[in-house]
Coordinates of C-alpha atoms in Angstrom, one line a residue:
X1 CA 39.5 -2.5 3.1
X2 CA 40.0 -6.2 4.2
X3 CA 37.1 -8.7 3.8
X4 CA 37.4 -11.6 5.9
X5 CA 35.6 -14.6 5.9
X6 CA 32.7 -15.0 8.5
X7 CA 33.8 -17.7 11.0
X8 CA 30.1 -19.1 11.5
X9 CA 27.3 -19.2 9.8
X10 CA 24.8 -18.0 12.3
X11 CA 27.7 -14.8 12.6
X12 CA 25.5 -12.9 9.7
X13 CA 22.1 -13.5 11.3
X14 CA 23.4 -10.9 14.1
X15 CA 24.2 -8.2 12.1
X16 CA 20.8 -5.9 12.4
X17 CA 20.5 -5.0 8.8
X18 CA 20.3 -8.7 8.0
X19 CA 17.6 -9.3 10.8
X20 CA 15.9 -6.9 10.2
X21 CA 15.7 -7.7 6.6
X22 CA 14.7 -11.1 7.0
X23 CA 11.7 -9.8 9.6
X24 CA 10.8 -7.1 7.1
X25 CA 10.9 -10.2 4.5
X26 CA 8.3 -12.6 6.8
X27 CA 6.4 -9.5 7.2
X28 CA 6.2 -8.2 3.5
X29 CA 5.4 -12.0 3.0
X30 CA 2.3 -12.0 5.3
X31 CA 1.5 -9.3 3.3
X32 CA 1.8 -10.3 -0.2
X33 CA -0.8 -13.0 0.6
X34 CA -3.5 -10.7 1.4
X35 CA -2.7 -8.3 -1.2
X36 CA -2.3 -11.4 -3.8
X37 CA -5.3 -13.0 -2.6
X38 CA -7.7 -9.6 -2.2
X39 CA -6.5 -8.8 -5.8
X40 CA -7.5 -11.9 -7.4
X41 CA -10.6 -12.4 -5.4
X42 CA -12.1 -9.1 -6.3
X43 CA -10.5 -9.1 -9.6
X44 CA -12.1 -11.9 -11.4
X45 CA -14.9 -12.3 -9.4
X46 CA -16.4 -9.1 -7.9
X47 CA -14.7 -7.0 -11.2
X48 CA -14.5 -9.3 -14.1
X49 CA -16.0 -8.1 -16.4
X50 CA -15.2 -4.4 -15.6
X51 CA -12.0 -4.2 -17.7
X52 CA -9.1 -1.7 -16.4
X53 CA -11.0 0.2 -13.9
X54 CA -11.7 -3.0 -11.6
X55 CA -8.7 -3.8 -12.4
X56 CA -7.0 -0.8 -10.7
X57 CA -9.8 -0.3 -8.0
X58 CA -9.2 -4.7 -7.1
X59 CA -5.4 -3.4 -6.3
X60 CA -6.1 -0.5 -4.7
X61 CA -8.3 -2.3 -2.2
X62 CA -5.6 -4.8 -2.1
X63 CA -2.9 -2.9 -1.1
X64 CA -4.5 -0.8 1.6
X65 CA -5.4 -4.2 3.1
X66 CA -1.5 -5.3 2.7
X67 CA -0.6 -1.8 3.9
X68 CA -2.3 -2.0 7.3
X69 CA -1.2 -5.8 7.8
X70 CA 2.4 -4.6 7.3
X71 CA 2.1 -1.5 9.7
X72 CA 1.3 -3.6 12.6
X73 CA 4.1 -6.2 11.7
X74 CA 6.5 -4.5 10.8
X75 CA 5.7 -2.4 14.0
X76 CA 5.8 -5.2 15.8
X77 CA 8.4 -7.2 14.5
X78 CA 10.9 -5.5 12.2
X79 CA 10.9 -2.2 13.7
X80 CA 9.9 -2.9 16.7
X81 CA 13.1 -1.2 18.6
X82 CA 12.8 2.0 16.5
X83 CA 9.0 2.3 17.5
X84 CA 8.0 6.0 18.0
X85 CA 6.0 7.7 20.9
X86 CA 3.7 9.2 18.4
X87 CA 1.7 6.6 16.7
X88 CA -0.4 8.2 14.9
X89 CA 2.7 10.4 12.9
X90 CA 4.5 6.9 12.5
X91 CA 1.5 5.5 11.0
X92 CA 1.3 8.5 8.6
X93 CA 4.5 8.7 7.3
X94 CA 4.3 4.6 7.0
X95 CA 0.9 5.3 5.2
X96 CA 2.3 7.7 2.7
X97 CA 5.6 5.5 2.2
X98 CA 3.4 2.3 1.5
X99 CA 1.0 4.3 -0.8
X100 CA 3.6 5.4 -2.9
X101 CA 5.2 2.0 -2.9
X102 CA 1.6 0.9 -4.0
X103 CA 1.7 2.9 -6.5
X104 CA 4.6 0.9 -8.2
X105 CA 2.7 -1.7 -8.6
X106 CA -0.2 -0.2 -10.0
X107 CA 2.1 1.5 -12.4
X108 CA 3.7 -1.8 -13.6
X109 CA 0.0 -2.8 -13.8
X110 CA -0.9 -0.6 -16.0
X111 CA 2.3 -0.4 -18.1
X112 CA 1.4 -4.2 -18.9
X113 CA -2.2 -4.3 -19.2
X114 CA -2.8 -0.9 -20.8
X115 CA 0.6 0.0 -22.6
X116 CA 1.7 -3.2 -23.4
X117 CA -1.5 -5.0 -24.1
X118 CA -1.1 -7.9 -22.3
X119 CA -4.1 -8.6 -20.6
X120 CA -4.5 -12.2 -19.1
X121 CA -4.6 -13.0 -15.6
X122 CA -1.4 -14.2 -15.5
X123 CA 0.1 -11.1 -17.4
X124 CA -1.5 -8.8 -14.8
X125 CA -0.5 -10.9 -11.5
X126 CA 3.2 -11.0 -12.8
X127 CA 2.9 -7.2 -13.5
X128 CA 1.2 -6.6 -10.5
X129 CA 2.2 -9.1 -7.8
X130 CA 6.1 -9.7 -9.0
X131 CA 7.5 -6.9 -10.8
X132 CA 5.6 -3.9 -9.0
X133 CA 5.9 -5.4 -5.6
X134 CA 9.4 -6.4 -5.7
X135 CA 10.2 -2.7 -6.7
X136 CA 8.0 -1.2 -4.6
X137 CA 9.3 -3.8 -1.5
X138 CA 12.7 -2.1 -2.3
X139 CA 11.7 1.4 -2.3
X140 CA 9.7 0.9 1.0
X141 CA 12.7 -0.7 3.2
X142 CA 14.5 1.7 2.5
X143 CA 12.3 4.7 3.1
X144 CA 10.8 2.7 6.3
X145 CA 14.6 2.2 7.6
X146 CA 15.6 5.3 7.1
X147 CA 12.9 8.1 7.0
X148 CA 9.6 6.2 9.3
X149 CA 12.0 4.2 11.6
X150 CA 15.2 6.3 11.3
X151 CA 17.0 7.8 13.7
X152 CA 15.3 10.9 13.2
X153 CA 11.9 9.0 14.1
X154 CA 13.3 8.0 17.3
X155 CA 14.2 11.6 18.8
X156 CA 10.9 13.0 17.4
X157 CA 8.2 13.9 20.2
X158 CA 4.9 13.5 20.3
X159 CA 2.9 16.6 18.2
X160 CA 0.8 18.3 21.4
X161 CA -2.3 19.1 20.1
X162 CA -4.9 21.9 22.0
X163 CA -8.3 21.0 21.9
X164 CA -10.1 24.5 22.1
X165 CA -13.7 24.3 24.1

């Protein structure tokens, strides 16, 4: 294997994995503000006093919010190319991908506020908003790339569905 040098710079930004990794970064960050800001809004205001429960419920409202801001951008900006004829089965497996990837976070969540007792607001926003969406960012490219907007996703037909009268 010979690694050479890149003779430019801007040489890197052409190679798709890296634009497409800096679009599904822009989009992700887009994203992290509304989950970041739903959380905290609900979560010591709307929740405060609530303990874990509003806690959980102030994320789970958050991400869905992120969810459906990163479906449309990363639809229409990171995957746009790989888009498939049959929205509403990309949007499902996108769905289910982003969920689980949610579900990092909450996890981390409640590993910190729950397991390891550390309960202030800044315990639970590093938790939440660093640790388990930086893992769950990981574990969604990848399935995105590969399973939603893979080359599978691009041979697949629309499901016909029969409407019986």
């Amino acid at each position: 294997m010979v690694i050479r040098p890149l003779t430019h710079p801007r040489a890197l930004l052409r190679r798709p994995i890296v634009r497409e990794v800096a679009a599904f970064g822009l989009v992700g960050g887009a994203g992290f503000l509304v989950d970041i800001g739903v959380f905290n809004l609900l979560a010591y205001t709307v929740f405060l006093h609530t303990g874990t429960s509003g806690l959980l419920v102030a994320k789970g409202v958050s991400t869905t919010l992120a969810i459906v801001a990163n479906w449309v951008g990363n639809r229409l900006l990171t995957f746009r190319a790989h888009r498939r004829p049959d929205v509403a089965r990309e949007a499902l497996e996108f769905g289910l991908v982003s969920l689980a990837g949610g579900a990092i976070a909450l996890a981390c969540l409640w590993v910190s506020h729950d397991a390891l007792h550390l309960t202030t607001p800044l315990a639970d926003n590093l938790s939440a908003n660093l640790v388990g969406l930086a893992l769950g960012s990981a574990f969604r490219f990848v399935l995105y790339r590969f399973w939603v907007y893979g080359p599978r996703a691009e041979r697949t037909e629309p499901i016909p569905v029969r409407v019986e009268p």
